[in-house]
């Protein structure tokens, strides 16, 4: 009975997994294109004069990217990738590995039992793919609810699957080579089940495993590397929101500070005021990294707050002289990204 059931389950799942990706990628864009256009129109209606803002026209061009034609290549690539990996997951164990290779067999395939080793490698890769696919479903469902899917979404998911499966294979080779203790990883010696669990979790969060491997390898460390400013330091940006912003090329506070808030509004479910707040926080952190954390609890959360505050009060909060405060504000005024932020904020406040 179980054998008969599995004979139906395997082909059904092998077909359904890529079809799910294809359906999401082809059916949603038409609907989302109308939604994004209506959001821009509603924004223009709610805030008179916002069409004159520097970033509004570029946001209109971005709305055109939600058409079906822009989704064809990324969706086709992701569907093909999922098709291959789903086939290997449910049918890979039935393939007799006649040709020896280093990808499945590792560096010492000439000395060990290649077939068993290769099958365990394929097993870890399969579980990493399952973890990545479950993460993909969660990601897509969340985006469907928030009406926030764009072509970059499918590229990001493809990269996530590729990274997860590659790391799973590397992870197996690391444990087989005895490098797990050297790199500070949990010991899985003679415990394939623990290795499979780690592969599945790698599929769910490959970035965490990649960071662990990088920190475990000394030659990846950079002594003079400048400290990064992750997006999660911005109030209101969760780890999931940060992942979505990475699809736009915003992988840190440095990039967010230069972003057009209207484009950010188009690409996220956040309100235009929230997008202004995020960009303003990023500009403050980037310009005054040593003062931003202390100024936040005192009511200076964004660059707009910093610029609007009285010089004397600001001098008392920062410990700067009046001349230093004036020079700081003058330097901020000369920044194009702040000028755009200030203009957009003035239009929103004036229309409120």
XYZ file of C-alpha atoms in Angstrom:
352
model
C 0.000 0.000 0.000
C 2.764 2.413 0.976
C 4.741 1.565 -2.166
C 1.684 2.213 -4.316
C 1.053 5.513 -2.534
C 4.642 6.671 -3.045
C 4.424 5.759 -6.717
C 1.764 8.466 -6.987
C 3.255 10.997 -4.563
C 6.689 11.251 -6.177
C 5.547 12.155 -9.709
C 2.800 14.412 -8.332
C 5.231 16.461 -6.232
C 7.824 16.494 -9.014
C 5.246 18.095 -11.310
C 3.509 20.343 -8.766
C 6.615 22.100 -7.439
C 7.663 23.766 -10.725
C 4.005 24.332 -11.700
C 3.482 26.269 -8.468
C 6.368 28.587 -9.338
C 5.139 28.989 -12.907
C 1.581 29.791 -11.809
C 2.710 32.420 -9.300
C 5.028 34.014 -11.838
C 2.574 34.195 -14.727
C -0.813 34.854 -13.096
C 0.092 37.534 -10.563
C 1.948 40.169 -12.664
C -1.149 41.339 -14.570
C -3.001 41.927 -11.325
C -0.020 43.545 -9.622
C 0.599 45.893 -12.546
C -2.884 47.346 -12.097
C -2.399 47.553 -8.336
C 0.890 49.471 -8.598
C -0.530 51.917 -11.136
C -3.533 52.564 -8.898
C -1.217 53.117 -5.917
C 0.659 55.806 -7.830
C -2.593 57.438 -8.896
C -3.875 57.353 -5.317
C -0.617 58.902 -4.118
C -0.919 61.698 -6.686
C -4.547 62.291 -5.691
C -3.865 62.319 -1.947
C -0.861 64.647 -2.120
C -1.340 67.457 -4.597
C 1.859 68.483 -6.331
C 3.775 65.303 -5.565
C 4.104 64.717 -9.322
C 6.662 67.534 -9.303
C 8.913 65.665 -6.870
C 12.190 64.436 -8.336
C 11.530 60.782 -7.630
C 7.929 60.529 -8.796
C 8.614 60.102 -12.523
C 11.226 57.410 -11.950
C 8.694 55.617 -9.741
C 6.211 55.719 -12.619
C 8.781 53.996 -14.830
C 9.329 51.397 -12.110
C 5.607 50.580 -12.101
C 5.975 49.425 -15.709
C 8.348 46.676 -14.553
C 5.408 44.732 -13.144
C 4.182 43.794 -16.633
C 4.151 40.105 -17.619
C 6.997 40.513 -20.132
C 9.449 41.461 -17.378
C 8.614 38.252 -15.482
C 9.154 35.765 -18.329
C 12.929 35.237 -18.026
C 13.234 35.106 -14.195
C 10.159 32.877 -13.851
C 11.353 30.538 -16.619
C 14.793 30.255 -15.011
C 13.368 29.559 -11.537
C 10.866 27.028 -12.929
C 13.628 25.177 -14.797
C 15.812 25.150 -11.690
C 13.002 23.805 -9.495
C 12.123 21.173 -12.136
C 15.666 19.766 -12.180
C 16.070 19.757 -8.405
C 12.615 18.298 -7.717
C 13.383 15.458 -10.146
C 16.710 14.767 -8.411
C 15.008 14.926 -5.006
C 12.356 12.302 -5.777
C 14.163 10.212 -8.383
C 17.869 10.814 -7.716
C 18.262 7.688 -5.577
C 17.223 5.554 -8.562
C 19.999 6.898 -10.776
C 23.067 4.678 -10.924
C 26.088 7.052 -10.779
C 28.208 5.470 -13.501
C 30.503 8.452 -14.057
C 32.698 9.430 -11.155
C 32.979 13.150 -10.507
C 34.339 15.354 -7.765
C 31.072 17.254 -7.239
C 29.247 14.253 -5.768
C 32.190 12.085 -4.829
C 34.456 14.575 -3.116
C 38.208 14.878 -3.429
C 39.021 11.275 -2.447
C 36.526 9.308 -4.549
C 39.270 6.974 -5.723
C 39.773 5.685 -2.175
C 36.235 5.234 -0.820
C 32.884 3.795 -1.705
C 31.892 6.308 -4.332
C 28.274 5.283 -4.789
C 27.348 5.539 -1.094
C 29.225 8.808 -0.730
C 27.613 10.289 -3.847
C 24.134 9.260 -2.707
C 24.667 10.907 0.694
C 25.835 14.066 -1.068
C 22.717 13.986 -3.235
C 20.606 13.350 -0.140
C 21.965 16.436 1.650
C 21.459 18.526 -1.498
C 17.865 17.256 -1.779
C 17.016 18.175 1.797
C 18.605 21.586 1.324
C 16.380 22.054 -1.728
C 13.292 21.028 0.256
C 14.177 23.562 2.936
C 14.710 26.250 0.310
C 11.422 25.376 -1.406
C 9.471 25.598 1.853
C 11.098 28.984 2.431
C 10.069 29.936 -1.129
C 6.425 29.008 -0.481
C 6.398 31.046 2.723
C 8.004 33.963 0.910
C 5.577 33.845 -2.025
C 2.472 33.527 0.169
C 3.571 36.511 2.255
C 4.183 38.522 -0.895
C 0.839 37.536 -2.405
C -0.932 38.764 0.725
C 1.052 42.024 0.711
C 0.773 42.350 -3.117
C 4.508 42.751 -3.428
C 6.079 40.512 -6.091
C 8.473 41.795 -8.731
C 10.831 40.154 -11.271
C 13.764 40.443 -8.865
C 11.822 38.245 -6.421
C 12.309 35.191 -8.636
C 15.980 35.958 -9.282
C 16.518 36.214 -5.519
C 14.727 32.913 -4.898
C 16.817 31.199 -7.587
C 20.017 32.477 -6.030
C 18.790 31.342 -2.608
C 18.131 27.797 -3.909
C 21.465 27.669 -5.738
C 23.328 28.906 -2.664
C 21.531 26.464 -0.357
C 22.136 23.366 -2.493
C 25.771 24.255 -3.159
C 26.415 24.889 0.539
C 24.796 21.542 1.388
C 27.212 19.688 -0.900
C 30.159 21.648 0.496
C 28.915 20.951 4.032
C 28.954 17.203 3.368
C 32.504 17.363 2.023
C 33.581 19.450 5.049
C 32.276 16.854 7.511
C 33.754 13.991 5.522
C 37.127 15.732 5.526
C 37.053 16.301 9.282
C 36.993 20.099 9.045
C 33.837 20.456 11.137
C 35.709 20.717 14.458
C 38.292 23.091 12.982
C 35.532 25.448 11.783
C 33.501 25.250 14.983
C 30.531 23.417 13.444
C 28.379 20.915 15.392
C 29.917 17.458 15.187
C 28.048 15.075 12.892
C 30.611 12.294 12.691
C 28.931 8.968 11.903
C 25.522 10.712 12.163
C 24.133 11.287 8.653
C 20.755 12.238 10.164
C 22.274 15.310 11.855
C 23.964 16.280 8.603
C 20.617 16.027 6.791
C 18.937 18.231 9.405
C 21.692 20.812 8.997
C 21.264 20.645 5.209
C 17.514 21.286 5.573
C 18.133 24.259 7.875
C 20.745 25.534 5.422
C 18.015 25.561 2.785
C 15.813 27.653 5.066
C 18.574 30.169 5.844
C 21.672 29.761 3.626
C 23.020 33.205 4.532
C 23.487 32.136 8.150
C 25.426 29.004 7.175
C 27.539 30.927 4.661
C 28.433 33.467 7.335
C 29.329 30.615 9.710
C 31.625 29.042 7.107
C 33.273 32.373 6.299
C 33.997 33.036 9.963
C 35.372 29.509 10.302
C 37.880 29.995 7.489
C 40.665 32.373 8.467
C 41.621 33.331 4.927
C 38.148 34.863 4.407
C 38.651 37.306 7.265
C 39.645 40.864 6.507
C 41.507 42.743 9.216
C 40.905 46.194 7.756
C 37.317 45.640 6.669
C 34.997 48.519 7.518
C 32.087 47.579 9.795
C 28.868 46.991 7.867
C 25.600 48.727 8.712
C 22.810 46.166 8.235
C 19.291 47.248 7.324
C 17.888 45.739 10.514
C 19.442 48.626 12.484
C 16.695 50.815 10.993
C 13.614 50.947 13.212
C 10.696 49.278 11.430
C 12.770 47.021 9.151
C 12.542 43.339 10.070
C 14.795 40.590 8.734
C 12.113 39.623 6.193
C 11.742 43.234 5.016
C 15.529 43.489 4.793
C 15.582 40.450 2.491
C 13.003 42.058 0.217
C 15.022 45.273 0.113
C 18.103 43.274 -0.889
C 16.245 42.305 -4.062
C 16.310 46.007 -4.970
C 20.067 46.143 -4.412
C 19.648 47.651 -0.951
C 21.893 45.423 1.136
C 22.831 47.985 3.782
C 22.170 51.381 5.307
C 24.618 52.940 2.831
C 22.398 52.010 -0.130
C 19.134 52.834 1.615
C 20.315 56.372 2.366
C 20.585 57.095 -1.384
C 17.236 55.535 -2.312
C 14.276 57.329 -3.851
C 11.468 57.040 -1.223
C 8.750 56.911 -3.906
C 10.447 53.927 -5.582
C 10.748 52.327 -2.154
C 7.017 52.870 -1.694
C 6.351 51.164 -5.022
C 8.455 48.102 -4.172
C 7.240 47.526 -0.604
C 3.864 47.414 1.167
C 5.004 50.264 3.447
C 3.320 53.675 3.367
C 5.056 56.665 1.800
C 5.559 58.171 5.272
C 7.249 54.976 6.465
C 9.540 54.992 3.431
C 10.505 58.599 4.173
C 11.239 57.594 7.761
C 13.455 54.668 6.701
C 15.490 56.763 4.278
C 15.781 59.577 6.829
C 17.038 57.165 9.497
C 19.564 55.721 7.057
C 20.886 59.172 6.133
C 21.315 60.089 9.808
C 23.124 56.824 10.596
C 25.381 57.177 7.577
C 26.280 60.834 8.156
C 26.688 60.657 11.942
C 27.240 56.994 12.887
C 28.689 57.838 16.288
C 25.774 60.115 17.266
C 22.702 58.482 15.675
C 22.138 55.861 18.390
C 22.285 58.465 21.158
C 20.086 60.977 19.326
C 17.255 58.503 18.605
C 15.809 58.308 22.154
C 15.983 62.121 22.330
C 13.589 62.586 19.425
C 16.114 62.926 16.596
C 15.391 59.751 14.598
C 15.886 60.946 11.024
C 17.944 63.430 9.077
C 14.831 65.591 8.742
C 14.584 65.764 12.553
C 18.276 66.636 12.757
C 17.963 69.414 10.184
C 14.793 70.881 11.721
C 16.058 71.001 15.314
C 17.253 74.287 16.791
C 21.038 74.676 16.647
C 21.379 75.437 20.348
C 19.368 72.379 21.402
C 21.264 70.189 18.950
C 24.573 71.472 20.300
C 23.490 70.487 23.800
C 22.451 67.001 22.683
C 25.589 66.258 20.686
C 28.185 68.123 22.697
C 29.245 70.034 19.590
C 29.968 73.727 19.381
C 27.563 76.044 17.553
C 30.011 76.225 14.659
C 30.209 72.428 14.374
C 26.414 72.163 14.293
C 26.183 74.834 11.578
C 28.859 73.103 9.500
C 27.100 69.745 9.877
C 23.766 71.176 8.687
C 25.475 72.968 5.822
C 27.095 69.721 4.729
C 23.755 67.924 4.904
C 22.084 70.622 2.786
C 24.593 70.005 0.008
C 23.703 66.298 -0.236
C 21.444 65.558 -3.266
C 19.732 62.644 -1.529
C 18.730 64.854 1.408
C 17.517 67.606 -0.931
C 15.206 65.076 -2.599
C 14.024 63.781 0.782
C 13.365 67.306 2.049
C 11.440 68.250 -1.106
C 9.220 65.174 -0.920
C 8.562 65.680 2.790
C 7.586 69.323 2.198
C 5.075 68.261 -0.472
C 3.556 65.621 1.797
C 3.329 67.974 4.786
C 1.888 70.756 2.633
C -0.794 68.467 1.225
C -1.716 66.951 4.591
